[in-house]
Coordinates of C-alpha atoms in Angstrom, one line a residue:
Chain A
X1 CA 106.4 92.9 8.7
X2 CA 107.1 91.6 12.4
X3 CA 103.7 93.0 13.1
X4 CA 101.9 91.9 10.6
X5 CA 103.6 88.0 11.8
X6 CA 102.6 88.5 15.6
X7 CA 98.9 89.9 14.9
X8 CA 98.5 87.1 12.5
X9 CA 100.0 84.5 15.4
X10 CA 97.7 86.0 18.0
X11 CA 94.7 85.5 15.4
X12 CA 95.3 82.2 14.6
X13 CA 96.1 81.0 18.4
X14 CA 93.2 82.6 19.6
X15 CA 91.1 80.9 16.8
X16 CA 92.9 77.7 17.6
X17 CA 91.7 77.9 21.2
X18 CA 87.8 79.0 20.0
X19 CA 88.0 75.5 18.0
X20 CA 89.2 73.4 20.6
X21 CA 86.9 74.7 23.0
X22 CA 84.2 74.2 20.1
X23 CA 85.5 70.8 19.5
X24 CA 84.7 69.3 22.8
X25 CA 80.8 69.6 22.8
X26 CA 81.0 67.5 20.3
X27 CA 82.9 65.2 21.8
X28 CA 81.4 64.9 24.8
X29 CA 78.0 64.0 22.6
X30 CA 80.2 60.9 20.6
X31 CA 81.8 59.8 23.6
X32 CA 78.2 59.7 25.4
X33 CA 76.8 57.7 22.1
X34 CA 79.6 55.7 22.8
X35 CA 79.1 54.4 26.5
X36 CA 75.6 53.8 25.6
X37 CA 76.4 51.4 22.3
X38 CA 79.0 49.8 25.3
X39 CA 76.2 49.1 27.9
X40 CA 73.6 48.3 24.4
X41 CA 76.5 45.6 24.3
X42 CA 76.7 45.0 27.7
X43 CA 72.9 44.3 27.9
X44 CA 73.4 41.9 25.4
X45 CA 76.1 39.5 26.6
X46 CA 74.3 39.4 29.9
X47 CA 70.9 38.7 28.8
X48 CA 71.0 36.7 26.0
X49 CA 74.3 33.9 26.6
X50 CA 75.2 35.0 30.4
X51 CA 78.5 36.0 29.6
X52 CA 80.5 36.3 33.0
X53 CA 80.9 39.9 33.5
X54 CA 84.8 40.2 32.4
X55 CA 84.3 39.0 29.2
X56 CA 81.3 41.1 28.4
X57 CA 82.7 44.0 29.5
X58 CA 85.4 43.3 27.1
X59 CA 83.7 42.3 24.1
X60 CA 81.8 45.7 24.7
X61 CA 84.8 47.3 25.2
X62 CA 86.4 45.8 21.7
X63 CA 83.8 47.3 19.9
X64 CA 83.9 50.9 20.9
X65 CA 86.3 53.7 20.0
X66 CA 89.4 53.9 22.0
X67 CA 88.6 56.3 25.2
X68 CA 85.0 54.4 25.8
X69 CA 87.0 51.2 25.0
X70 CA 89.5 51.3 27.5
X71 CA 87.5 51.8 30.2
X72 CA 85.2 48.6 29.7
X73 CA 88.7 47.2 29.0
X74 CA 90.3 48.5 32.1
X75 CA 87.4 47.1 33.9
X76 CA 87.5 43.6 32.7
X77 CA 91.9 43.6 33.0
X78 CA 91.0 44.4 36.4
X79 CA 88.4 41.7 36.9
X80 CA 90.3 39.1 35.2
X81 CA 93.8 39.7 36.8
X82 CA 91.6 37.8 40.1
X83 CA 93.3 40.1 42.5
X84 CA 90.4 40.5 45.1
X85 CA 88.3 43.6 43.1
X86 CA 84.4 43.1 43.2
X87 CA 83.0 44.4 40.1
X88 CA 82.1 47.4 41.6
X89 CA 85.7 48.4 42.4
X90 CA 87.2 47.6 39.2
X91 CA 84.6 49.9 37.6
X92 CA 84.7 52.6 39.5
X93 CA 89.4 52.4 39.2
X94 CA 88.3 52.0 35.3
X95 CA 86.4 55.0 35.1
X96 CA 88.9 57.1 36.6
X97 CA 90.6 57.3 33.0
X98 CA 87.6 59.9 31.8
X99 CA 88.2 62.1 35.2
X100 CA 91.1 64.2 33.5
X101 CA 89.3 64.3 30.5
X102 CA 88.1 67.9 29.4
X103 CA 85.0 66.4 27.6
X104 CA 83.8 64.6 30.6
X105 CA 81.3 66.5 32.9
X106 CA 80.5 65.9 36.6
X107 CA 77.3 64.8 35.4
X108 CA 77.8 61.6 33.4
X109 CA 81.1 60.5 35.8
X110 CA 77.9 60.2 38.7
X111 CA 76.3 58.4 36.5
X112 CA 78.9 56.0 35.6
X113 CA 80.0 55.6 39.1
X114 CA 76.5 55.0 40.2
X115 CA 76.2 51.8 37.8
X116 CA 79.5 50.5 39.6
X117 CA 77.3 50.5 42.9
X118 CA 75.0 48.1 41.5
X119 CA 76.9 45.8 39.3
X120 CA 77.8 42.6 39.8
X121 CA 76.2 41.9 42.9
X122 CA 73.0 40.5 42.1
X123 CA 70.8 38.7 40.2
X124 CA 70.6 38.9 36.2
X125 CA 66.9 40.7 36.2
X126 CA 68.8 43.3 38.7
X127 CA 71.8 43.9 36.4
X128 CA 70.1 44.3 33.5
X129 CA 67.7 46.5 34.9
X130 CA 71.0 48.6 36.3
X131 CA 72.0 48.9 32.8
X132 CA 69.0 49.9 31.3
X133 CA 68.9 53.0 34.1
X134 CA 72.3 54.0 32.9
X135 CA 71.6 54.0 29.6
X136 CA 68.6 55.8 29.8
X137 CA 70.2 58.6 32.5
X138 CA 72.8 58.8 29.7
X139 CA 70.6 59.3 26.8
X140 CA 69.1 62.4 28.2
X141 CA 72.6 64.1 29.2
X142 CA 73.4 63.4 25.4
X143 CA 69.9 65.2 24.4
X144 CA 71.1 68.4 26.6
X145 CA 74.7 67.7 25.2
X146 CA 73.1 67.8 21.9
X147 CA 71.5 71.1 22.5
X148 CA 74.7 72.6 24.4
X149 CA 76.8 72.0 21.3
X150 CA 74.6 73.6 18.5
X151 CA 73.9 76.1 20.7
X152 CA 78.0 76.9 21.7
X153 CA 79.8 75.5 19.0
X154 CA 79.4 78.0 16.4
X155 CA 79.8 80.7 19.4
X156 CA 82.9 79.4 20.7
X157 CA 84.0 78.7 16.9
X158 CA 83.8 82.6 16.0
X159 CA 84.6 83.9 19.5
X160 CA 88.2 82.5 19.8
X161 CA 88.7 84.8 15.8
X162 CA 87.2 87.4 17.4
X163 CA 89.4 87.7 20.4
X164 CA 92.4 87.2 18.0
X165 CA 91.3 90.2 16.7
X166 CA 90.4 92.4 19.2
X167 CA 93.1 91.4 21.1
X168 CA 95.9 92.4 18.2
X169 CA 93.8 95.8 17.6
X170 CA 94.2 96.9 20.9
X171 CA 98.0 96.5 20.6
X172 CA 98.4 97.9 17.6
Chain B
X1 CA 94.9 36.7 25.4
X2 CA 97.8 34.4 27.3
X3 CA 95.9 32.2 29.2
X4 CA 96.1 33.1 33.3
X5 CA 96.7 30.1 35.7
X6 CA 94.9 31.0 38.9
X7 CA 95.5 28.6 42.0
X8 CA 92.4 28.4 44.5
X9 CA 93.8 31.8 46.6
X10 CA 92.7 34.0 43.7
X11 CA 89.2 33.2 44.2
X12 CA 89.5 34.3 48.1
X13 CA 89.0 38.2 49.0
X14 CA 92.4 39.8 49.7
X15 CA 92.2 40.1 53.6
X16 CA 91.3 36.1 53.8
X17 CA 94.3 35.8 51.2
X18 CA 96.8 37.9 53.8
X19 CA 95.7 35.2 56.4
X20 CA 96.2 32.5 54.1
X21 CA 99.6 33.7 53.5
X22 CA 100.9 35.1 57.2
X23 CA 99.0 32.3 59.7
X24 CA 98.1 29.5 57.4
X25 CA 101.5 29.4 55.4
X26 CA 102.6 25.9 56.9
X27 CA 99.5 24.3 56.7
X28 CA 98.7 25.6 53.4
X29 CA 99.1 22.2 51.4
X30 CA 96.9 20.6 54.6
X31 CA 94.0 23.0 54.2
X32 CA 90.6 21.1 52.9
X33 CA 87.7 23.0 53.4
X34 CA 87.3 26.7 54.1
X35 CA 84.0 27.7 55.9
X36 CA 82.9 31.5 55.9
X37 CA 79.4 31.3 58.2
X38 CA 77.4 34.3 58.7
X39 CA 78.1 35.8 61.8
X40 CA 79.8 32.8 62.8
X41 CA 83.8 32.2 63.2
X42 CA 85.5 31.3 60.2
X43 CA 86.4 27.6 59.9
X44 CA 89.5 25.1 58.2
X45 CA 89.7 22.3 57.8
X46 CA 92.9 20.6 58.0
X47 CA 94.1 16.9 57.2
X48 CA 92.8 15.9 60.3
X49 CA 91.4 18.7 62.7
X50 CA 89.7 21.8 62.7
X51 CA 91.4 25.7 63.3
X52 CA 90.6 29.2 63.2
X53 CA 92.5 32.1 62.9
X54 CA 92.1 35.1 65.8
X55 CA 92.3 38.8 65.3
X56 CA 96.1 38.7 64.9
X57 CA 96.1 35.7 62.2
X58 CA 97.3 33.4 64.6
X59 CA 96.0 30.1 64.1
X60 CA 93.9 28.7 66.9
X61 CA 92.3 25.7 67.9
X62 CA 89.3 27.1 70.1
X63 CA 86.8 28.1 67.1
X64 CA 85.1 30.3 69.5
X65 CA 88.4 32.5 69.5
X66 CA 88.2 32.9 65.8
X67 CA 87.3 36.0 63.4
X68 CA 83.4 36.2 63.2
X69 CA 82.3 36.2 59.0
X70 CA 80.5 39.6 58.7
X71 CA 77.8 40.3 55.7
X72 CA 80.5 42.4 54.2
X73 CA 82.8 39.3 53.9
X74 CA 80.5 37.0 52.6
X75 CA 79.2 39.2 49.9
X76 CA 82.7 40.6 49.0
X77 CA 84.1 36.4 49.1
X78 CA 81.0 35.7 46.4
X79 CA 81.6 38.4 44.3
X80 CA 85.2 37.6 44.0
X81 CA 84.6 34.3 43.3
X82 CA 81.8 34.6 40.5
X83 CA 84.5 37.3 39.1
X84 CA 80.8 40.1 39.6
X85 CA 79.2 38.0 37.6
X86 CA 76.6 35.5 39.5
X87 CA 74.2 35.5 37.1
X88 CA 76.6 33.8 35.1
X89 CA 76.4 30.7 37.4
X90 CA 72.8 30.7 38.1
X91 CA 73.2 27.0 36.7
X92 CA 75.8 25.6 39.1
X93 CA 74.1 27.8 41.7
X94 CA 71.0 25.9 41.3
X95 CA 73.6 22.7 42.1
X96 CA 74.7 24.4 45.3
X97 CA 78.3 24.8 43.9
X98 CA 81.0 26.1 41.4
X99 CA 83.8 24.4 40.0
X100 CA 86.7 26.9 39.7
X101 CA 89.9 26.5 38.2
X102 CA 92.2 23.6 39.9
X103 CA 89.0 21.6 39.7
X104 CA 88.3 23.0 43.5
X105 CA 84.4 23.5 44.0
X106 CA 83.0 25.7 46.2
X107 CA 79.7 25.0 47.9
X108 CA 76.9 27.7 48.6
X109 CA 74.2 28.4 50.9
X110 CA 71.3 31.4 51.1
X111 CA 67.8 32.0 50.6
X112 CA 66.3 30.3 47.2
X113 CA 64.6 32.1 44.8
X114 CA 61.9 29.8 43.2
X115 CA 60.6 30.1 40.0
X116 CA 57.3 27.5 39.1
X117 CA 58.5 25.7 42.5
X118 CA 62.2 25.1 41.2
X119 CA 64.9 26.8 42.9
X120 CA 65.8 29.1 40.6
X121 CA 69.0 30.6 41.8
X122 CA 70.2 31.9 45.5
X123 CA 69.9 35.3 47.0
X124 CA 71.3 36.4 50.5
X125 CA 74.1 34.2 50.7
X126 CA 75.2 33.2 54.3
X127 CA 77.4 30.5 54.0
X128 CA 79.9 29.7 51.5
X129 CA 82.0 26.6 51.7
X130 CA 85.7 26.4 49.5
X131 CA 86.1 23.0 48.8
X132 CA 90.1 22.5 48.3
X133 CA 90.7 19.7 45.7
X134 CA 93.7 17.2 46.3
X135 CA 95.4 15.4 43.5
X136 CA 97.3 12.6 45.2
X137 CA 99.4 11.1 42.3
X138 CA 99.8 7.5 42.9
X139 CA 97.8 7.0 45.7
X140 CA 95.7 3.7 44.1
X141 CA 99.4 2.2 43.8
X142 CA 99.1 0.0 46.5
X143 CA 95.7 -1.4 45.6
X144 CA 95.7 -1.2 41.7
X145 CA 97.7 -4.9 41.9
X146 CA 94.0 -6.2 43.7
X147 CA 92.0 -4.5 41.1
X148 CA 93.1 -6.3 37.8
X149 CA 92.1 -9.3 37.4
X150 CA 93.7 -12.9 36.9
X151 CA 92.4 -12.9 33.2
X152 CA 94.2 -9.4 32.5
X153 CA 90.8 -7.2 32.7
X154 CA 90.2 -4.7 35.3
X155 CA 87.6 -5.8 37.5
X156 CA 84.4 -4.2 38.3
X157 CA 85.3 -2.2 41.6
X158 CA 83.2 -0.9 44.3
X159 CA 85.4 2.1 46.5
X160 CA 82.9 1.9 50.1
X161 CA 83.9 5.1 52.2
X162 CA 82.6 7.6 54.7
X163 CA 82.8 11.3 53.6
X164 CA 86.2 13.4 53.5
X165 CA 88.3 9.9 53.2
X166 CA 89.4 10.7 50.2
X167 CA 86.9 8.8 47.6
X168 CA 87.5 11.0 45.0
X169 CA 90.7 11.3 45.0
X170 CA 91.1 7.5 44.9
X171 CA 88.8 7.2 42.0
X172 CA 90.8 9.9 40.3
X173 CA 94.2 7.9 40.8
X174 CA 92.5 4.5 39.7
X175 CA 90.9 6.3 36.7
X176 CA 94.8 7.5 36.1
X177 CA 96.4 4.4 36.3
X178 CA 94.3 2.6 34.1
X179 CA 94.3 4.8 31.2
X180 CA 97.8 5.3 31.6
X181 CA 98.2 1.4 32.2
X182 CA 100.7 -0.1 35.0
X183 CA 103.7 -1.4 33.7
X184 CA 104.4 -3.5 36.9
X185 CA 101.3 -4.9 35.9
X186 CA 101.7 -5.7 32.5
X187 CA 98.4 -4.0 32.5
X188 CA 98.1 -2.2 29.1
X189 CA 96.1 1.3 29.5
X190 CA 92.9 0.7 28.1
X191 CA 90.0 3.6 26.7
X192 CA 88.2 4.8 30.3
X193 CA 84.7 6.7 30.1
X194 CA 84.3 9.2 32.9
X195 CA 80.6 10.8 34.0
X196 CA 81.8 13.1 36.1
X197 CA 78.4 14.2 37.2
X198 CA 79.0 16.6 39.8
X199 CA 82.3 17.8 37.8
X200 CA 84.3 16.6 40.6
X201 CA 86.7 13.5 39.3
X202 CA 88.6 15.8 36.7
X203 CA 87.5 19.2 37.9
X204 CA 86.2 20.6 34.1
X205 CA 86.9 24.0 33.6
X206 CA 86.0 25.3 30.1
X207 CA 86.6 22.0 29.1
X208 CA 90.0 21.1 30.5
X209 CA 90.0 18.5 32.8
X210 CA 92.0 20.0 36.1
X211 CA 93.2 17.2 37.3
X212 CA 95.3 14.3 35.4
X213 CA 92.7 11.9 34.5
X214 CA 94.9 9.8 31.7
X215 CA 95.2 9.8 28.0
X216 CA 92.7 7.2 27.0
X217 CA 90.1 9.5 29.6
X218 CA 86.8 10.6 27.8
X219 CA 84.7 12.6 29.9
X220 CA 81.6 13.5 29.9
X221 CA 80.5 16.4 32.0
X222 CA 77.9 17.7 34.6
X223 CA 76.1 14.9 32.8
X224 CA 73.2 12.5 34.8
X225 CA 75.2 9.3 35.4
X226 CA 72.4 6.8 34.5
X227 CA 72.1 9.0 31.1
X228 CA 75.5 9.2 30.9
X229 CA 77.2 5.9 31.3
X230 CA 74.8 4.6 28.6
X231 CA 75.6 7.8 26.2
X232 CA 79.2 6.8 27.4
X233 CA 78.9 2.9 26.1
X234 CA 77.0 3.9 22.3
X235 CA 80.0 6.9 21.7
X236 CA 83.3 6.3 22.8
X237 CA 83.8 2.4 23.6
X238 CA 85.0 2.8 26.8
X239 CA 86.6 -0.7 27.9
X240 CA 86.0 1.0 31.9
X241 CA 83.6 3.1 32.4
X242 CA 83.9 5.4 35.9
X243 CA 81.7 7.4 38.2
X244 CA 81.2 8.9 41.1
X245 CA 78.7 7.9 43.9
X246 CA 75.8 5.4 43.1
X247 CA 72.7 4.2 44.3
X248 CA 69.8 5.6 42.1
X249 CA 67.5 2.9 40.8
X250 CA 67.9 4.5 37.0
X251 CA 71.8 3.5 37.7
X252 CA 70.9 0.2 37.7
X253 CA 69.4 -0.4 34.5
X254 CA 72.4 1.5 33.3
X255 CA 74.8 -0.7 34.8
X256 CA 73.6 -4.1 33.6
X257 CA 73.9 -2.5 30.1
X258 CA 77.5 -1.6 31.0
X259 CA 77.7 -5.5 31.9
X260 CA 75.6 -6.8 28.6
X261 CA 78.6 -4.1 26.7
X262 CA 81.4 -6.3 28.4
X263 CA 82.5 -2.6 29.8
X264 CA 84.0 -3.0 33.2
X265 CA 82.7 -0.6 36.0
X266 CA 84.2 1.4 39.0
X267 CA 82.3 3.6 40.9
X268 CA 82.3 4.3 44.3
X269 CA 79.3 5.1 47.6
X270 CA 78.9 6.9 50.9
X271 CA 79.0 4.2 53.5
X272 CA 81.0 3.1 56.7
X273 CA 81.2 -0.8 56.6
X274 CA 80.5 -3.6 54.3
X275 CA 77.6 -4.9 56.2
X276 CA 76.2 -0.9 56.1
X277 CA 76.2 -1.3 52.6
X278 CA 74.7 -3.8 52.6
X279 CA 71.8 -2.8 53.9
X280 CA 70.8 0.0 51.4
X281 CA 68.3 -0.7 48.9
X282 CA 69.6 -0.4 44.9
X283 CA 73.7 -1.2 46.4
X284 CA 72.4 -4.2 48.8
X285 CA 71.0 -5.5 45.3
X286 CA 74.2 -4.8 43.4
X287 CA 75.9 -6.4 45.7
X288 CA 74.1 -9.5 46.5
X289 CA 73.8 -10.6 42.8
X290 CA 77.8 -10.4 42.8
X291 CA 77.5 -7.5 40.3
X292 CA 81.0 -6.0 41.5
X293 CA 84.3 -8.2 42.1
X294 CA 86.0 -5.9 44.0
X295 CA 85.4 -4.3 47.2
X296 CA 87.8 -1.1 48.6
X297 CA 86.7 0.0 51.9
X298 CA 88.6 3.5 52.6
X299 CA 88.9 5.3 56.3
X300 CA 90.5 8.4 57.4
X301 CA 92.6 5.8 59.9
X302 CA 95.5 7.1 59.2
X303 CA 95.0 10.0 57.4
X304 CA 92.8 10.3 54.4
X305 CA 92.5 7.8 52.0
X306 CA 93.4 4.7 54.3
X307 CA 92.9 1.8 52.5
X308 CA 90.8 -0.7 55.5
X309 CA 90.0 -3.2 53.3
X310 CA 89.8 -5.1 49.8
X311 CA 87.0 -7.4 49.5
X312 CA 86.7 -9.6 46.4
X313 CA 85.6 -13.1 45.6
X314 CA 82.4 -15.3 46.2
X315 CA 81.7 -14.5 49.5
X316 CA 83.6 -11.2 49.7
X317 CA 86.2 -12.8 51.8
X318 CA 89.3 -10.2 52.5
X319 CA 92.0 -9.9 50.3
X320 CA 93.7 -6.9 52.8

């Protein structure tokens, strides 16, 4: 009876593991969709009414899901508290939530970090173009997200059983 | 969102904001203008001279001395102040200032960027220019007494000065005091109109007049003053209406309607003497057909805003 308990334990852990590991390829693809809706947003605040920059980046951020959210919101706090940040500081502090994140890659934090560079330092044509880079650098990590997940998920999704199982034979 | 008060420091970069605080802590409520010039030493402007601060935030009176402005500065001090977002401002940019909160402006220079021949916005900005706006409560006290009439009215009023004595502020306080009205008077406050062209008089921010401009105060913002003052007569019946710096032809035309409307006027000009303005072209005719009754002639004498002179009657003979 114990037995049967711990290889059943060992199975489901292991499975457990598999799914979480499966579940963050598609994460990473709805948190990408995400920060490109934001800077969609972004785009639009600037371009069409002019919005100062702490305000769009909050109303962007208002409309997003809660990770994506908080940093635009983080950003414009930061912005708004008037304590001495250029834009590109309080971006770059902002992004820092996603660092820790385990469905964040290397690849779209440079990306990110590279729009702080340019924002908020020039003209409107400058900005939007800025934005329109970073969306369109984010679109194709999403397209080899995209493929990474249907590729891995189902992989990862029967490996972590698999283990459970191999694992608990070779006790047995 | 709870609304966040920000005093003029908040739009400085945090190193100036150090110096503010550790050099310039006595003179704070004497500062005027701060000048950052490119590669140039950084400038303030006190009550009634001119420092700098050297490398250990000591203030010092040889500008030579002081802490040259770098690029870094200057672009870090703009975006601080435009919050990252100049495009935002490309409006007041095109003016050659912003209006912050406090109703302080701050004045820009750089390289245009034209658009059809019109200066569209500014790019490579080398000088920038905080502007630190005073409110001097009760500062038109002494002179209101000259200003109302013996028939109970306030008169039409002329305030004559040379830059950085204080115009504004005294048009501010006058602008105050009749709204209000002066009970040592008997003067009842009465409705006032103020174009506030240049957003200077009540310092507009999101539409909250900065400064205490009265309760019977309409103003009418960033608008043309010709324009304006006649918008000003058909919308609000102003019994005063008040503005900032004459001498266009248009405001002409715009102040004999004021006169047909039985509003009174006060306004104020650049200018160093009576007989200077005199001289010009549209005031010289304002003032030789005895359009205004009242003449205040302001100097930095002793300090800013010293009153010099009142002027009133036929032949403007001195009152003070």
């Amino acid at each position: 009876m114990m037995r049967c308990t711990g290889a059943l334990c060992i199975i489901c852990g292991c499975g457990y593991a598999g799914l979480k590991a499966a579940g963050t390829y598609s994460r990473r693809v709805e948190v990408l969709r995400n920060l490109q809706n934001g800077f969609s947003l972004l785009e639009t605040e600037i371009s069409y009414s002019s919005t100062p920059l702490p305000v769009a980046l909050r109303r962007a951020g208002e409309k997003l899901d809660k990770i994506t959210g908080s940093v635009f919101g983080k950003a414009a706090a930061l912005l708004e508290m008037n304590r001495g940040y250029t834009a590109g500081e309080a971006w770059e502090e902002a992004v820092s939530i996603l660092a820790g994140e385990s469905f964040v890659r290397r690849e779209e934090m440079s990306v990110l970090l590279m729009f702080g560079h340019g924002l908020g330092n020039s003209a409107r044509e400058e900005q939007l173009k800025n934005i329109a880079l970073t969306r369109e650098q984010l679109r194709i990590i999403e397209k080899k997200a995209l493929e990474n997940r249907d590729k891995n998920t189902k992989m990862w999704q029967y490996m972590g059983f698999c283990l459970g199982i191999i694992i608990v034979l070779v006790l047995i | 969102m709870a609304e966040v008060t920000y005093s003029w420091q908040d739009y400085l970069v945090p190193e100036l904001r150090g110096l503010m605080k550790s050099g310039m802590s006595k003179h704070l409520a004497e500062i005027e203008e701060i000048r950052l010039r490119l590669g140039r030493p950084l400038v303030l402007r006190l009550a009634n001279r001119e420092v700098t601060l050297d490398e250990n935030g000591m203030v010092c009176e040889r500008l030579e001395k002081g802490i040259v402005v770098g690029r870094d500065l200057i672009e870090r001090s703009v975006q601080v102040l435009s919050q990252g977002s100049l495009y935002a401002w490309e409006e007041e940019i095109r003016n050659g200032y912003i209006t912050i909160t406090g109703g302080h402006r701050i004045g820009l220079v750089g390289r245009g960027v034209l658009e059809k021949g019109e200066i569209k916005t500014l790019k490579e900005i080398s000088g920038v220019n905080y502007r630190i706006g005073r409110q001097v409560l009760g500062c038109a006290d002494s002179i209101m007494p000259y200003l109302v009439g013996k028939n109970g009215m306030f008169c039409h009023t002329l305030v004559v000065s040379p830059p950085q004595c204080g115009k504004t502020t005294l048009l501010r306080d006058i602008v105050r005091q009749i709204s209000n009205g002066v009970g040592s008077l008997r003067f009842n406050g009465v409705n006032v109109g103020l174009v506030d062209e240049r957003s200077e008089v009540a310092g507009v921010y999101r539409g909250v007049p900065q400064f205490e401009i009265g309760m019977r105060t309409d103003v009418l913002d960033a608008c043309p003053k010709a324009q304006g003052m006649i918008m000003m007569i058909r919308s609000m019946s102003p019994a005063v209406i008040a503005t900032d710096e004459i001498g266009k032809k248009e405001d002409v035309e715009a102040l004999h309607q004021a006169l047909q409307a039985g509003v009174s006027v006060l306004s104020t000009v650049h200018g160093g003497s009576l007989a200077e303005v005199k001289e010009r072209p549209v005031i010289g005719e304002l003032l030789s057909f005895k359009f205004f009754e009242r003449l205040v002639l302001l100097s930095r004498g002793k300090g800013p805003g010293t009153v010099e002179a009142i002027y009133g009657g036929r032949n403007w003979e001195r009152m003070k």
